[in-house]
mmCIF file of C-alpha atoms and ligand atoms in Angstrom:
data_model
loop_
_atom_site.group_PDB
_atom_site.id
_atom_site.type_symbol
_atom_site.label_atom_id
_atom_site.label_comp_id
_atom_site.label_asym_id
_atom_site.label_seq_id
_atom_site.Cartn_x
_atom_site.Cartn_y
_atom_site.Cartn_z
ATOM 1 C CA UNK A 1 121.416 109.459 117.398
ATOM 2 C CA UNK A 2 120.368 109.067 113.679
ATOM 3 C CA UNK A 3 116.891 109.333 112.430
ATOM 4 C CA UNK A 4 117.124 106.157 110.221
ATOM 5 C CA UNK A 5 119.235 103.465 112.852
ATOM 6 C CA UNK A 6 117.044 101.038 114.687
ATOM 7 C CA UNK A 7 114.306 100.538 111.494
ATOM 8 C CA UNK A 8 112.121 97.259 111.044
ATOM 9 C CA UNK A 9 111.035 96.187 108.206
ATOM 10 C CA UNK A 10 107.391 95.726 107.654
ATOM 11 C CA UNK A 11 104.701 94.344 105.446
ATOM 12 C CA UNK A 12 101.449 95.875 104.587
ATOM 13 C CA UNK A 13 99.265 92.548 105.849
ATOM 14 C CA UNK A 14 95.884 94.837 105.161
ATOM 15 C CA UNK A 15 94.331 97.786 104.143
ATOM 16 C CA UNK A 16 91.069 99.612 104.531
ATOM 17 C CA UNK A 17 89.071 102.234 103.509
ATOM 18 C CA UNK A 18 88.155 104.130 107.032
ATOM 19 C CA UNK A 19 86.807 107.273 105.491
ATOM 20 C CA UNK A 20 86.249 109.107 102.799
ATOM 21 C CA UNK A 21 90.176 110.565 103.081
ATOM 22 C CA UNK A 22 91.425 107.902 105.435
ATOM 23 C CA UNK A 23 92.946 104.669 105.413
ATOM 24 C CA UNK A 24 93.936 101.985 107.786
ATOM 25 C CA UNK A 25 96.911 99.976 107.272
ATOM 26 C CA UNK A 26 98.395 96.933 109.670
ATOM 27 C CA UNK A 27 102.058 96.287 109.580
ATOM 28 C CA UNK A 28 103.606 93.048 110.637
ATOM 29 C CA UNK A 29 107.408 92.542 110.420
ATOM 30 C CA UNK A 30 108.607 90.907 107.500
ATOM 31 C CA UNK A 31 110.574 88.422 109.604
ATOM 32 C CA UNK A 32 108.128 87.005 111.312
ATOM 33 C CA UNK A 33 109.122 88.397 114.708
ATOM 34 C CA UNK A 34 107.010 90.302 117.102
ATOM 35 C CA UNK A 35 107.229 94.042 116.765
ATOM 36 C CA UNK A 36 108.425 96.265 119.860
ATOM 37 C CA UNK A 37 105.866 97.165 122.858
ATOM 38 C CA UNK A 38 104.416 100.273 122.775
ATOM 39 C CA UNK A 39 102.551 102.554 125.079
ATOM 40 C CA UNK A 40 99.305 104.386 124.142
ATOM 41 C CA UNK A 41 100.119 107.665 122.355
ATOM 42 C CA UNK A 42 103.562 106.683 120.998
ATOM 43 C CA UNK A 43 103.852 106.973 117.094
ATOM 44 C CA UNK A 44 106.510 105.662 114.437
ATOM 45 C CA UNK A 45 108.263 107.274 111.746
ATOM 46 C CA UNK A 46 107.528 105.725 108.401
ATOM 47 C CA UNK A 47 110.445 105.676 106.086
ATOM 48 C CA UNK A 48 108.752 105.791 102.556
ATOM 49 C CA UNK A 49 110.093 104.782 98.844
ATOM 50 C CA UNK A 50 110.505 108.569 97.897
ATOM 51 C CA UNK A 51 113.077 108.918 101.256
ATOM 52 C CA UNK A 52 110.145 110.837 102.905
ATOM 53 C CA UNK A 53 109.904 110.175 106.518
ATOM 54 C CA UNK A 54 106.324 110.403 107.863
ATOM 55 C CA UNK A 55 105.425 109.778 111.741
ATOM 56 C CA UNK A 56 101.931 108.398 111.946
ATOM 57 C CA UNK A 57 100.477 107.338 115.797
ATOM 58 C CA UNK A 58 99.875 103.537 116.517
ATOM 59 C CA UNK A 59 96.057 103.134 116.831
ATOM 60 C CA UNK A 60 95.635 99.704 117.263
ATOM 61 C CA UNK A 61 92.805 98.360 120.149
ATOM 62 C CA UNK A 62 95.610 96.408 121.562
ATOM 63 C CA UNK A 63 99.140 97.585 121.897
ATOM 64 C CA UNK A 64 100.659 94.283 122.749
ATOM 65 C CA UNK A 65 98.999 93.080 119.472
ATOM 66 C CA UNK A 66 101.357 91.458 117.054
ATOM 67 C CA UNK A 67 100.435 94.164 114.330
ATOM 68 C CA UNK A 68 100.708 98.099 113.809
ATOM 69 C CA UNK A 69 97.640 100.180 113.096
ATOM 70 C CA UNK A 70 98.234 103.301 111.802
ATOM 71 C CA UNK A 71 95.720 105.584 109.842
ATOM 72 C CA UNK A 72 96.939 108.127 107.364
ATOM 73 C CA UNK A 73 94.262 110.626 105.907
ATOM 74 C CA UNK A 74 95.343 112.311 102.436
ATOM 75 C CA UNK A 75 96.327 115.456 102.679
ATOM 76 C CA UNK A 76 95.341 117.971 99.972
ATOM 77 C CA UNK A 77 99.074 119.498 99.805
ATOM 78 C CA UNK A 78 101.044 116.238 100.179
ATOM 79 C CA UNK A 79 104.399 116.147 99.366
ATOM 80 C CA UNK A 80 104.498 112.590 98.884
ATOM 81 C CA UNK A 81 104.020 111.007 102.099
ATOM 82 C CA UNK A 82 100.174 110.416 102.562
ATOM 83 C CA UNK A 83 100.017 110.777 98.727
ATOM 84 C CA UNK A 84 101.803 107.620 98.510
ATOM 85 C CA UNK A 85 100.136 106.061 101.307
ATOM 86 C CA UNK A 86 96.869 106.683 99.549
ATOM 87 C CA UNK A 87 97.844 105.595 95.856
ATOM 88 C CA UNK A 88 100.399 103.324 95.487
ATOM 89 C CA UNK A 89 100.592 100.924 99.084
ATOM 90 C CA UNK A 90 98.762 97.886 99.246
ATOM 91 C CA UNK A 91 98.793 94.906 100.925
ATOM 92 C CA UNK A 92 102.312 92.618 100.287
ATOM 93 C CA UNK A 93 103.865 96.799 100.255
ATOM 94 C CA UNK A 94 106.875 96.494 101.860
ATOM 95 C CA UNK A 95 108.642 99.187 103.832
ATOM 96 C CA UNK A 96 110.841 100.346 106.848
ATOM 97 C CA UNK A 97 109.328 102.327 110.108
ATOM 98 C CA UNK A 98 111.295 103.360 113.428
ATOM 99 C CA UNK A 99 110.151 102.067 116.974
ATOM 100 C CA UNK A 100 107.855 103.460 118.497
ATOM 101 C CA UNK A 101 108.117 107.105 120.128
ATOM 102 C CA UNK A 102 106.398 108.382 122.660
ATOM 103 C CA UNK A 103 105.807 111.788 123.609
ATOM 104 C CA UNK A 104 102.393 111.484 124.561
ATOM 105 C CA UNK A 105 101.698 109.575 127.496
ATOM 106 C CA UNK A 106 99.038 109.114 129.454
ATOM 107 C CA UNK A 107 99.649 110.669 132.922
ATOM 108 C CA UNK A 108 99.562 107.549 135.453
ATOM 109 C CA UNK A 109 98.876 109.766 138.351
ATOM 110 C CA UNK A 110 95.749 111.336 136.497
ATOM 111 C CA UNK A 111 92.194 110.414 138.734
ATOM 112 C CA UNK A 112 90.527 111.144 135.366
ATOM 113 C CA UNK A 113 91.395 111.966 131.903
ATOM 114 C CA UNK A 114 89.729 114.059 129.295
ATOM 115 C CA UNK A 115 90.943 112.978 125.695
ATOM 116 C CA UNK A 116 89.679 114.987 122.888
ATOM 117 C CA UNK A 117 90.287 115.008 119.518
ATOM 118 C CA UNK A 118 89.915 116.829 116.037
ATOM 119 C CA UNK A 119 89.753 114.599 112.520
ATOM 120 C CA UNK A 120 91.998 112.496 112.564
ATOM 121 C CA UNK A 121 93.728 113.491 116.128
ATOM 122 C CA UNK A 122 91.801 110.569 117.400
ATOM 123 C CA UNK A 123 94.513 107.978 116.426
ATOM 124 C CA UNK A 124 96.491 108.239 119.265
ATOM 125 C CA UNK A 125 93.512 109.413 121.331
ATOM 126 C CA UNK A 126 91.890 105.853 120.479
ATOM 127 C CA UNK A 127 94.968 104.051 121.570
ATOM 128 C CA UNK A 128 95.100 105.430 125.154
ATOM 129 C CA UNK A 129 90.503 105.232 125.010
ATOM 130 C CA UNK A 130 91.446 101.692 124.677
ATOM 131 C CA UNK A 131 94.113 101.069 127.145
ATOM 132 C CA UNK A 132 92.119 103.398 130.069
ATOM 133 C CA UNK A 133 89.162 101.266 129.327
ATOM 134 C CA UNK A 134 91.368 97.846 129.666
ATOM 135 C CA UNK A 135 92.511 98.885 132.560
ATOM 136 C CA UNK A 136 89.160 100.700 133.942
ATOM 137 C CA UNK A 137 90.816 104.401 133.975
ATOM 138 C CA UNK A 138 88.071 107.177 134.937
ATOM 139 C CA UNK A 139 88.325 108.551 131.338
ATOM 140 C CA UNK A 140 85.584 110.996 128.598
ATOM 141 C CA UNK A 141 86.030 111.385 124.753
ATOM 142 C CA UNK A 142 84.961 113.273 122.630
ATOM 143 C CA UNK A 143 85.655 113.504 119.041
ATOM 144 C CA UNK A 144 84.974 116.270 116.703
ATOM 145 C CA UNK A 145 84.692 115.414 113.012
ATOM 146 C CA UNK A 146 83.913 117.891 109.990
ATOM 147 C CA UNK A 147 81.208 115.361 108.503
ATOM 148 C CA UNK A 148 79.955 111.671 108.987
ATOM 149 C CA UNK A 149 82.145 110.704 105.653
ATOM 150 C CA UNK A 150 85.243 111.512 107.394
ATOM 151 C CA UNK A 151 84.679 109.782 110.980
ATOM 152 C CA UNK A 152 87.207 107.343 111.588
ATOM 153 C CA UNK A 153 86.730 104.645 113.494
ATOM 154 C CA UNK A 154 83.222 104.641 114.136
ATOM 155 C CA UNK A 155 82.193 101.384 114.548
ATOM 156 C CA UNK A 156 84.690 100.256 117.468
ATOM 157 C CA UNK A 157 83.633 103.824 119.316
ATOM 158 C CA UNK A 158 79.955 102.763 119.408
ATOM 159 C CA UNK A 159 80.755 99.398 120.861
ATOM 160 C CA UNK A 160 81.588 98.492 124.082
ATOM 161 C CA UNK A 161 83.863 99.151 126.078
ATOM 162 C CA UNK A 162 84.835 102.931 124.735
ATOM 163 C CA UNK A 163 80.610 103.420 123.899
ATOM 164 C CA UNK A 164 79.389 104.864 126.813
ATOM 165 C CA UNK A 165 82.431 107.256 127.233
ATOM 166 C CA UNK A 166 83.144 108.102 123.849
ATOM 167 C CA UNK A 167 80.813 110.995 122.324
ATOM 168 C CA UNK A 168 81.392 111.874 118.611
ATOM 169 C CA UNK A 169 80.647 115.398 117.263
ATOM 170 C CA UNK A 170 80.167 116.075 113.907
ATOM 171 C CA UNK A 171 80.352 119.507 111.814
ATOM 172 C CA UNK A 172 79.960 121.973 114.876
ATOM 173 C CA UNK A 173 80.708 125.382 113.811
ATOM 174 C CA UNK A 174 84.169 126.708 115.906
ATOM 175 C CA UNK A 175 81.829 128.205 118.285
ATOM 176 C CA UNK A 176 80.061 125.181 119.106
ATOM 177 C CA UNK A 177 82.903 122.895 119.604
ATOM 178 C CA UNK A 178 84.576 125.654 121.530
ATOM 179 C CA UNK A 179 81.362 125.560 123.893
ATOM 180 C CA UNK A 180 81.238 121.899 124.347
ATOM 181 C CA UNK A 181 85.154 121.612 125.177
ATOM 182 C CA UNK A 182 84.650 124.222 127.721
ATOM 183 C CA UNK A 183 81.642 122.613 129.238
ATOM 184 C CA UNK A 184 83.642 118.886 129.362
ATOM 185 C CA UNK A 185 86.545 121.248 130.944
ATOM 186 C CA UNK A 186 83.777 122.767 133.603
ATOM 187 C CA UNK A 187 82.852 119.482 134.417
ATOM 188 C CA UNK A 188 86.441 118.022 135.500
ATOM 189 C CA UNK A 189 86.967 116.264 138.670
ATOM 190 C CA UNK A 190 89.956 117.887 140.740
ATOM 191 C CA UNK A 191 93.670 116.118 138.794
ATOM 192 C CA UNK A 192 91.829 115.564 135.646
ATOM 193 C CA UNK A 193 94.563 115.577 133.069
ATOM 194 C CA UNK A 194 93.663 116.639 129.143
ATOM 195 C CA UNK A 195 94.808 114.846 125.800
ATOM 196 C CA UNK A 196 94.270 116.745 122.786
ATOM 197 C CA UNK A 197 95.767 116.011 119.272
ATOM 198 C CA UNK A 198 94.001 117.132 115.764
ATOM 199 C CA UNK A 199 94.611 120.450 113.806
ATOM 200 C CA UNK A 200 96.716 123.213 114.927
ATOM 201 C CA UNK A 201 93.937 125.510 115.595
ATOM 202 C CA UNK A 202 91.695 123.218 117.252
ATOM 203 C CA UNK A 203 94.900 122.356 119.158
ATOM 204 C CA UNK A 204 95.834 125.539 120.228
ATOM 205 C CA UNK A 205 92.039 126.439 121.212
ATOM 206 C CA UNK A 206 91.353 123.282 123.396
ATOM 207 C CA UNK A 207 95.033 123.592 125.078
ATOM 208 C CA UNK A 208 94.644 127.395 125.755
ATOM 209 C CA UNK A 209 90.782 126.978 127.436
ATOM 210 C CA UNK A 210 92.524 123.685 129.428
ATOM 211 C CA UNK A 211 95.187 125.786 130.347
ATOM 212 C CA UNK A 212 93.355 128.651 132.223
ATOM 213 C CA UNK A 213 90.529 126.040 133.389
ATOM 214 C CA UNK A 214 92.942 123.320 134.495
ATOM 215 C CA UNK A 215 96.512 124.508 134.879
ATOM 216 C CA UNK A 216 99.737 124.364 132.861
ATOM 217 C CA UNK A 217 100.616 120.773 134.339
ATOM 218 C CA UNK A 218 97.358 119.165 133.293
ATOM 219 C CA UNK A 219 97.273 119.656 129.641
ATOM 220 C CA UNK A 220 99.154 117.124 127.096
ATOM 221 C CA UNK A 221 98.795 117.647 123.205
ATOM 222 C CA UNK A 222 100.301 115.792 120.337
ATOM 223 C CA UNK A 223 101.445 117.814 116.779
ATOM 224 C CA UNK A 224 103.096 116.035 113.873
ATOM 225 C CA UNK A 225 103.332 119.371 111.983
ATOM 226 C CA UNK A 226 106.287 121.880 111.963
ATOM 227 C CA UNK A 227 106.420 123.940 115.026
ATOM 228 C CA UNK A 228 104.762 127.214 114.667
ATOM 229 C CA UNK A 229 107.362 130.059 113.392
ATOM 230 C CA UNK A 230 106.982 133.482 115.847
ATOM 231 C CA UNK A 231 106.273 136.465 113.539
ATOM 232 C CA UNK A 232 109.084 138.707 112.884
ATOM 233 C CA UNK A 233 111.672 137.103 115.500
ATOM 234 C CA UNK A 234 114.179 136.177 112.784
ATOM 235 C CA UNK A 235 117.166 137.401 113.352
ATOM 236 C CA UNK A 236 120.026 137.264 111.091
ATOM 237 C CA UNK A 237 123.096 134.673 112.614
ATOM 238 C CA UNK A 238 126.376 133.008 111.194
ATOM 239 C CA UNK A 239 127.186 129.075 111.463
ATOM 240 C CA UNK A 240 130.579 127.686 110.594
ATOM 241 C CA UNK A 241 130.660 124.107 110.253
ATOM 242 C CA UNK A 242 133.758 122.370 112.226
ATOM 243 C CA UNK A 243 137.346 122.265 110.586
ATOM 244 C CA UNK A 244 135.910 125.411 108.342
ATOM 245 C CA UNK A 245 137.246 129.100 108.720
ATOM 246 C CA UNK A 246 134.296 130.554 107.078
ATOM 247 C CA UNK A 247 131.322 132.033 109.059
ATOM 248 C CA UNK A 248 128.113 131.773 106.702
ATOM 249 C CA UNK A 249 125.290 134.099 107.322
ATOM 250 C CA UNK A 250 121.933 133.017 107.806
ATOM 251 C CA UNK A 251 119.794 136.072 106.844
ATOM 252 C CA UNK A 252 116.191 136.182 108.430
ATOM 253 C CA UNK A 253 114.010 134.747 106.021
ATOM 254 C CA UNK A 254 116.270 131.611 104.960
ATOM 255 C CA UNK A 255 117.235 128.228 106.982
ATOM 256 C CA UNK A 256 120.378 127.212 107.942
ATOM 257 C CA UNK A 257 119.944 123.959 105.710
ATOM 258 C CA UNK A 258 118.834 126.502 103.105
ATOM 259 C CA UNK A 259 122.107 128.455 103.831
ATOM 260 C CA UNK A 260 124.708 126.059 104.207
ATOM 261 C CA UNK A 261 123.633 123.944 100.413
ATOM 262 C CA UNK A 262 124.263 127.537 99.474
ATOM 263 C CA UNK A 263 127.748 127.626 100.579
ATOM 264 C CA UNK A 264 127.728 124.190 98.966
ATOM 265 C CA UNK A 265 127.535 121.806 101.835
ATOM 266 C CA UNK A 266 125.911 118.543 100.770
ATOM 267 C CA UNK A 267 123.337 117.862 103.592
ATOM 268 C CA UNK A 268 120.171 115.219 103.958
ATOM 269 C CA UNK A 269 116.758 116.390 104.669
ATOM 270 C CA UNK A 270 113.486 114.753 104.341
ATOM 271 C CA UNK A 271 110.311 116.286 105.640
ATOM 272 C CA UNK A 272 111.863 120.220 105.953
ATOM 273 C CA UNK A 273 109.543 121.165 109.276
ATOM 274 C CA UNK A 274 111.490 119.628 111.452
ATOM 275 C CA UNK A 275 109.493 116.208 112.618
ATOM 276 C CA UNK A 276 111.908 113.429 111.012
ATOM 277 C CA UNK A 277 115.552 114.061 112.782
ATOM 278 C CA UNK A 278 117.310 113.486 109.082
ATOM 279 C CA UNK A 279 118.783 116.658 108.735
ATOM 280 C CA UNK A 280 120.214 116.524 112.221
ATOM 281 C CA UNK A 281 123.371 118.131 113.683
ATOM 282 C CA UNK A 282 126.027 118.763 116.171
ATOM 283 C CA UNK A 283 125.928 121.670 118.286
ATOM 284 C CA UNK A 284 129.642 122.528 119.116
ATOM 285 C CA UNK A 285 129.191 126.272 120.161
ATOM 286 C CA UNK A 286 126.798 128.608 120.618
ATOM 287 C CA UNK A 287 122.938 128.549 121.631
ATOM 288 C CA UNK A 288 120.636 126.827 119.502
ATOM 289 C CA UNK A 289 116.951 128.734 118.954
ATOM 290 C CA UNK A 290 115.021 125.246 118.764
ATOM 291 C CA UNK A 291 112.271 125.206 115.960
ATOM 292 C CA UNK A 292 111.472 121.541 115.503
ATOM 293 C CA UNK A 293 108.820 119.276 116.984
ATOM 294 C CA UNK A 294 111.235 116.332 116.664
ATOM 295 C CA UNK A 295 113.605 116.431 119.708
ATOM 296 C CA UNK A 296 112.848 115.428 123.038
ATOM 297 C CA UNK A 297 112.883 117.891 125.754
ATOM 298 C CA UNK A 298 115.647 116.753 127.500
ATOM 299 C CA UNK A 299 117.788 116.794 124.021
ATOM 300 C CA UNK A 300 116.783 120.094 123.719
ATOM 301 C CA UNK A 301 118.229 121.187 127.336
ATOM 302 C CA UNK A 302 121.206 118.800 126.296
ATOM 303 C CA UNK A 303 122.060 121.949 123.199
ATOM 304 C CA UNK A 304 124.217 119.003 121.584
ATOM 305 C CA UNK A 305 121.584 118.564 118.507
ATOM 306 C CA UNK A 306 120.049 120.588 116.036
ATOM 307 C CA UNK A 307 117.804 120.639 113.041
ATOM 308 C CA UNK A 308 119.138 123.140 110.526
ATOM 309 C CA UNK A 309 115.358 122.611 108.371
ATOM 310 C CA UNK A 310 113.866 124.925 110.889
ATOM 311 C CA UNK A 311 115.726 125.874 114.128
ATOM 312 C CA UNK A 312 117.978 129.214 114.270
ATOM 313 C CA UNK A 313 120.112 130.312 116.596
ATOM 314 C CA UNK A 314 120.150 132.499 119.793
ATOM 315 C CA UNK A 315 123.661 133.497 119.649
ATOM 316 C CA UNK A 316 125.471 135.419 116.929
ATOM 317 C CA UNK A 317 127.777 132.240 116.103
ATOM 318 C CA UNK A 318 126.702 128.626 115.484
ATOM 319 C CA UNK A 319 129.487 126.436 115.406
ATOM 320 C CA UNK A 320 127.939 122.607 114.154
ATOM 321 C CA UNK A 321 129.238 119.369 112.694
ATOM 322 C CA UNK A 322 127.803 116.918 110.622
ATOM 323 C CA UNK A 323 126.810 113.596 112.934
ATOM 324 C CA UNK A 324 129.471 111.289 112.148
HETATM 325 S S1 FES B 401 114.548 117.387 107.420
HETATM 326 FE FE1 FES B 401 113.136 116.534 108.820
HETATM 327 S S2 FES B 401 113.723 117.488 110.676
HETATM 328 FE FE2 FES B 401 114.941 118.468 109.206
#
């Protein structure tokens, strides 16, 4: 399992200004062939010039369309990746993604679905708007943006078919949007099933109220950004990489990556929060403390991998190898 087998090339075939920080690019393969199937909520990792890998969610209308969509808004503290996106692709840009991913899905035993989304969350939540309405799913959206400028998308929410059951929000106070989520939540049909992807906070509020109004089983979220580090539960550990006699420690405060360049280990890394899979390892012994939002949860029960960026260790001894 390696982060950068299995790419496609593509081609940026067009590129457009969707808001004020956002913008929408289509990728076609460069060969001419048709680019994998996807299901509504998957996303891709984007593999970009710098070696930054990215993962972006497929937002087109149609997913058995011959082109991605994907939407990238620029982020204030880029390290490269929507930076790039922003100022230096254009159309004829020519790069390489993964296939699709998905670890949002919709639920197909859901009688109705609640998607909501925050800024530029509603990628993936378009995706699956579009596919529920294709297939006449009992679905609601509702979309909270910080201002008109930055509402993506607006023109194919206000047309049929997602108009009459997509609602967008703009520049409600955290108050207000926490009143209207709960009142959409108060309103659920018995097996409604949430979607919510946007910011961390506005994640963690919507799941948390969906949670105690809907149950545990009913609530799906999406988060592209490092997985959130538990105050003061860093404990200090040792790794020793295989064929090596030499335990290194990993002092609270510092990453095993960060440790083991240190001890002068030469070892890849591209995003550092643990979303892109480059830095990825072999467990051999010992219990891995997983940290990352990239493995799957069955790879995580597996113990086999690990992503030294972020994750730490629940036993005093790591023993890992580098994937061959
Ligand atoms: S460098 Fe991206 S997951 Fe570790």
């Amino acid at each position: 399992m390696n982060a950068a087998t299995d790419t496609i090339e593509v081609r940026i075939t067009d590129v457009d200004a969707a808001a004020d920080d956002t913008r929408v690019f289509w990728l076609a393969r460069t060969d001419g062939a048709a680019l994998p199937a996807y299901a509504p909520g998957s996303h891709i990792d984007v593999y970009l010039p710098s070696g930054l890998v990215r993962q972006y969610s497929l937002c087109g209308a149609d997913a058995s369309a011959p082109e991605y969509r994907i939407a990238v808004k620029r982020e204030p503290a880029s390290r490269g990746g929507s930076a790039w996106l922003h100022s230096a692709a254009q159309v004829g840009t020519q790069m390489r993604i993964g296939p699709p991913r998905n670890a949002f899905a919709l639920s197909d035993t859901a009688d109705q679905h609640l998607l909501i989304a925050g800024g530029i969350g509603v990628t993936p939540i378009l995706s699956m708007a579009c596919a529920l309405a294709a297939s006449r799913g009992h679905y609601t959206l509702a979309y909270f943006a910080r201002s008109d400028a930055s509402v993506v998308f607006r023109t194919e929410l206000g047309r049929s078919p997602l108009a009459d059951q997509a609602r967008i929000h703009v520049g409600l106070s955290t108050a207000a949007t926490r009143e209207c989520i709960t009142g959409l939540l108060s309103a659920a049909l018995p097996n409604t099933h949430l979607y919510v992807c946007g910011p961390p906070a506005f994640m963690e509020m919507t799941a948390g109220l969906a949670r105690d109004m809907l149950g545990e089983q009913f609530v799906h979220q999406e988060s592209f950004g490092p997985a959130v580090p538990v105050a003061g539960d860093e404990r200090e550990f040792s790794v020793r990489l295989e064929g090596r006699r030499d335990a290194i420690p990993v002092p609270a405060g510092k990453t095993v990556l960060a440790a083991l360049r240190e001890a002068g280990f030469d070892l890849p890394s591209s995003c550092e929060v643990g979303v892109c899979g480059t830095c990825m390892m072999r467990v051999l012994a010992g219990e891995p403390d997983h940290r990352d939002t990239y493995l799957t949860d069955d790879e995580r029960a597996a113990g086999t991998c690990f992503l030294p960026c972020v994750s730490r260790s629940n036993s005093a001894v790591l023993v890992l190898d580098e994937l061959a």
